[in-house]
Amino acid sequence: MTMATEQEVDHPLELAVALPNGSAGAAILSAGAGCFALGVLAVAGDASKSMAHWLTFYKPTGPLSGVSSTAILLWLALWLILGRLWRSKTVAIARVNALAFVLLLAGVLLTFPPFEDLLLRK
Amino acid sequence: MQVTLRELATAAHGLLFGGFFLFAIFGVLVELVRSAHVKGASDLTARGCSLARVYMIATAGLGWAAVLLGAYAVYPWYRAIPPAGAADLSLYPQRLLLASATTSGWHSLGMEWKEHVAWFAPIVMTMAAYVVAKYQGSLRTHPQVKRGLILFTTTALLAAGVAGFFGAMLDKAAPIKGGGTITLMRSAK
């Protein structure tokens, strides 16, 4: 599945109007993926003591410090990569939105304690 | 009139940064929905564009201030471990909540959800600030981008709302106490 196609701009004056949507798509998709990563890391931190230990970047805050910092780093890295790849492209933004929103909702669900308990069979 | 350092930091986290963040996200959402139902062009002036940019950046900034202050100042006080045999748990809110079946849910559901879901809102609002700043002049020609922003901003509002609601209830059930005392005003008596 290819989400990006080359954007053609015939006249420089049309640049402002025909600004490719690739940068917006990269920002939206990476935000969804970052939230999903946070949800996955939150579950991982609760699932095993060694993971919780590994995710403890700052002891007083506990595993939350590593969960949030790692998710933020992943979000920013993905944003940087997709932003560069899609900067001058027009992407299938409806599909990007849908995928990003599914990732965001999955992230919300993964952080919801009853769902997490169900997943970890606590 | 006195307040402790921990109470002041908690108020700054929840009332100042968190509260204004919630209001600001609601403002962004109203403006996005309104602008999606405008007839014809309603472009902002250059000054209007820069004010909108400042508003979006300030919104994201409030969110980051709320989560960072919460995670690295208030949360360590909340989850502090009492010395063995401590009878008074008032300085250890997490332990105080877990000590009773009637309050443990505020931690196991409230704090456990809030501490993670709260981060979604500043991540999403940073994305929204970037997109609005970059596409301000041409956002009306990208209705799908605007639709994505509305969906994400709505979710950010809900995430911040969950964090705010549980934060307020946790502070009612087991307030953060202790730290140095700051005198705000002296009584004339």
CSV table of C-alpha atoms in Angstrom, one decimal, chain B residues 35-189:
chain,number,residue,atom,x,y,z
B,35,SER,CA,-13.9,27.1,10.5
B,36,ALA,CA,-15.1,23.8,8.9
B,37,HIS,CA,-18.6,25.3,8.4
B,38,VAL,CA,-17.7,28.7,7.0
B,39,LYS,CA,-19.1,29.7,3.6
B,40,GLY,CA,-16.5,30.9,1.2
B,41,ALA,CA,-13.1,32.3,2.2
B,42,SER,CA,-12.6,33.6,5.7
B,43,ASP,CA,-8.8,34.0,5.7
B,44,LEU,CA,-7.1,35.6,8.7
B,45,THR,CA,-5.0,38.7,8.4
B,46,ALA,CA,-1.2,38.3,8.9
B,47,ARG,CA,-1.7,39.5,12.5
B,48,GLY,CA,-4.5,37.0,12.9
B,49,CYS,CA,-2.3,34.2,11.6
B,50,SER,CA,0.5,35.0,14.1
B,51,LEU,CA,-2.0,35.3,17.0
B,52,ALA,CA,-3.5,31.9,16.1
B,53,ARG,CA,0.1,30.5,15.9
B,54,VAL,CA,0.9,31.9,19.4
B,55,TYR,CA,-2.4,30.5,20.8
B,56,MET,CA,-1.6,27.0,19.4
B,57,ILE,CA,2.0,27.0,20.7
B,58,ALA,CA,0.8,28.3,24.1
B,59,THR,CA,-1.8,25.5,24.3
B,60,ALA,CA,0.8,22.8,23.6
B,61,GLY,CA,3.2,24.5,26.1
B,62,LEU,CA,0.5,24.4,28.8
B,63,GLY,CA,0.1,20.7,28.2
B,64,TRP,CA,3.8,20.0,28.4
B,65,ALA,CA,4.1,22.1,31.6
B,66,ALA,CA,1.2,20.2,33.2
B,67,VAL,CA,2.5,16.7,32.4
B,68,LEU,CA,6.2,17.4,33.1
B,69,LEU,CA,5.5,19.1,36.4
B,70,GLY,CA,3.0,16.3,37.3
B,71,ALA,CA,5.4,13.4,36.4
B,72,TYR,CA,8.6,14.8,37.8
B,73,ALA,CA,7.5,16.8,40.9
B,74,VAL,CA,4.0,15.9,42.0
B,75,TYR,CA,4.0,12.1,41.1
B,76,PRO,CA,7.1,11.3,43.2
B,77,TRP,CA,5.4,12.8,46.2
B,78,TYR,CA,2.3,10.8,45.5
B,79,ARG,CA,4.1,7.5,45.2
B,80,ALA,CA,6.6,8.0,48.0
B,81,ILE,CA,7.1,4.9,50.2
B,82,PRO,CA,6.5,5.3,53.9
B,83,PRO,CA,9.0,4.0,56.5
B,84,ALA,CA,8.2,0.5,57.8
B,85,GLY,CA,5.5,0.6,60.5
B,86,ALA,CA,4.4,4.1,59.7
B,87,ALA,CA,0.9,4.6,61.2
B,88,ASP,CA,0.2,8.1,59.7
B,89,LEU,CA,0.0,7.7,55.9
B,90,SER,CA,-1.2,11.3,55.2
B,91,LEU,CA,2.2,12.2,53.6
B,92,TYR,CA,2.0,9.0,51.4
B,93,PRO,CA,-1.1,9.5,49.2
B,94,GLN,CA,-0.8,6.3,47.1
B,95,ARG,CA,-0.4,4.1,50.3
B,96,LEU,CA,-3.2,6.0,52.0
B,97,LEU,CA,-5.6,5.2,49.1
B,98,LEU,CA,-4.5,1.6,48.8
B,99,ALA,CA,-5.0,1.1,52.6
B,100,SER,CA,-8.7,1.1,52.2
B,101,ALA,CA,-11.0,-0.9,49.9
B,102,THR,CA,-13.3,2.2,49.6
B,103,THR,CA,-10.5,4.4,48.2
B,104,SER,CA,-8.1,2.0,46.4
B,105,GLY,CA,-10.0,2.4,43.1
B,106,TRP,CA,-8.9,6.0,42.9
B,107,HIS,CA,-5.4,4.7,42.6
B,108,SER,CA,-5.8,1.4,40.6
B,109,LEU,CA,-8.2,3.0,38.1
B,110,GLY,CA,-7.8,6.8,38.5
B,111,MET,CA,-4.0,7.3,38.8
B,112,GLU,CA,-3.1,4.3,36.8
B,113,TRP,CA,-5.1,5.6,33.8
B,114,LYS,CA,-4.3,9.3,34.4
B,115,GLU,CA,-0.5,8.9,34.6
B,116,HIS,CA,-0.4,7.5,31.0
B,117,VAL,CA,-3.4,8.9,29.1
B,118,ALA,CA,-2.5,12.5,30.1
B,119,TRP,CA,0.6,12.4,27.8
B,120,PHE,CA,-1.6,12.0,24.7
B,121,ALA,CA,-3.0,15.5,25.0
B,122,PRO,CA,0.3,17.5,24.7
B,123,ILE,CA,1.5,15.1,22.0
B,124,VAL,CA,-1.7,15.7,19.9
B,125,MET,CA,-1.8,19.4,20.6
B,126,THR,CA,1.9,19.8,19.5
B,127,MET,CA,1.0,18.0,16.3
B,128,ALA,CA,-2.1,20.3,15.9
B,129,ALA,CA,0.0,23.4,16.6
B,130,TYR,CA,2.5,22.4,13.9
B,131,VAL,CA,-0.2,21.6,11.3
B,132,VAL,CA,-2.1,24.8,12.0
B,133,ALA,CA,1.1,26.9,11.8
B,134,LYS,CA,2.2,25.3,8.6
B,135,TYR,CA,-1.1,25.1,6.7
B,136,GLN,CA,-2.8,28.2,8.1
B,137,GLY,CA,-3.2,29.9,4.8
B,138,SER,CA,-4.3,26.8,3.0
B,139,LEU,CA,-6.1,24.7,5.6
B,140,ARG,CA,-9.5,25.2,4.0
B,141,THR,CA,-8.1,23.6,0.8
B,142,HIS,CA,-7.3,20.5,2.9
B,143,PRO,CA,-10.7,19.5,4.5
B,144,GLN,CA,-9.4,16.0,5.3
B,145,VAL,CA,-6.5,17.4,7.2
B,146,LYS,CA,-8.9,19.6,9.2
B,147,ARG,CA,-11.1,16.5,9.8
B,148,GLY,CA,-8.1,14.7,11.2
B,149,LEU,CA,-7.3,17.7,13.4
B,150,ILE,CA,-10.9,17.7,14.8
B,151,LEU,CA,-10.8,14.0,15.6
B,152,PHE,CA,-7.4,14.2,17.3
B,153,THR,CA,-8.2,17.4,19.2
B,154,THR,CA,-11.5,15.9,20.4
B,155,THR,CA,-9.5,12.9,21.7
B,156,ALA,CA,-7.0,15.2,23.3
B,157,LEU,CA,-9.8,17.0,25.1
B,158,LEU,CA,-11.2,13.7,26.4
B,159,ALA,CA,-7.7,12.5,27.5
B,160,ALA,CA,-7.0,15.8,29.3
B,161,GLY,CA,-10.5,15.7,30.8
B,162,VAL,CA,-9.9,12.2,32.2
B,163,ALA,CA,-6.6,13.3,33.7
B,164,GLY,CA,-8.2,16.5,35.1
B,165,PHE,CA,-11.2,14.6,36.6
B,166,PHE,CA,-9.1,11.9,38.3
B,167,GLY,CA,-6.5,14.5,39.4
B,168,ALA,CA,-9.2,16.5,41.1
B,169,MET,CA,-10.7,13.4,42.7
B,170,LEU,CA,-7.4,12.0,43.9
B,171,ASP,CA,-6.5,15.3,45.4
B,172,LYS,CA,-9.8,15.3,47.3
B,173,ALA,CA,-9.4,11.7,48.5
B,174,ALA,CA,-5.6,11.9,49.4
B,175,PRO,CA,-4.2,15.4,49.0
B,176,ILE,CA,-0.4,15.9,48.4
B,177,LYS,CA,0.8,17.4,51.7
B,178,GLY,CA,4.1,18.4,53.2
B,179,GLY,CA,7.2,20.4,52.1
B,180,GLY,CA,8.2,23.8,53.2
B,181,THR,CA,5.6,26.3,54.2
B,182,ILE,CA,5.1,29.5,52.2
B,183,THR,CA,3.2,32.4,53.8
B,184,LEU,CA,1.1,34.2,51.2
B,185,MET,CA,-0.5,36.7,53.5
B,186,ARG,CA,-0.3,37.6,57.2
B,187,SER,CA,-3.4,38.3,59.2
B,188,ALA,CA,-3.8,41.8,60.7
B,189,LYS,CA,-4.8,40.1,64.0
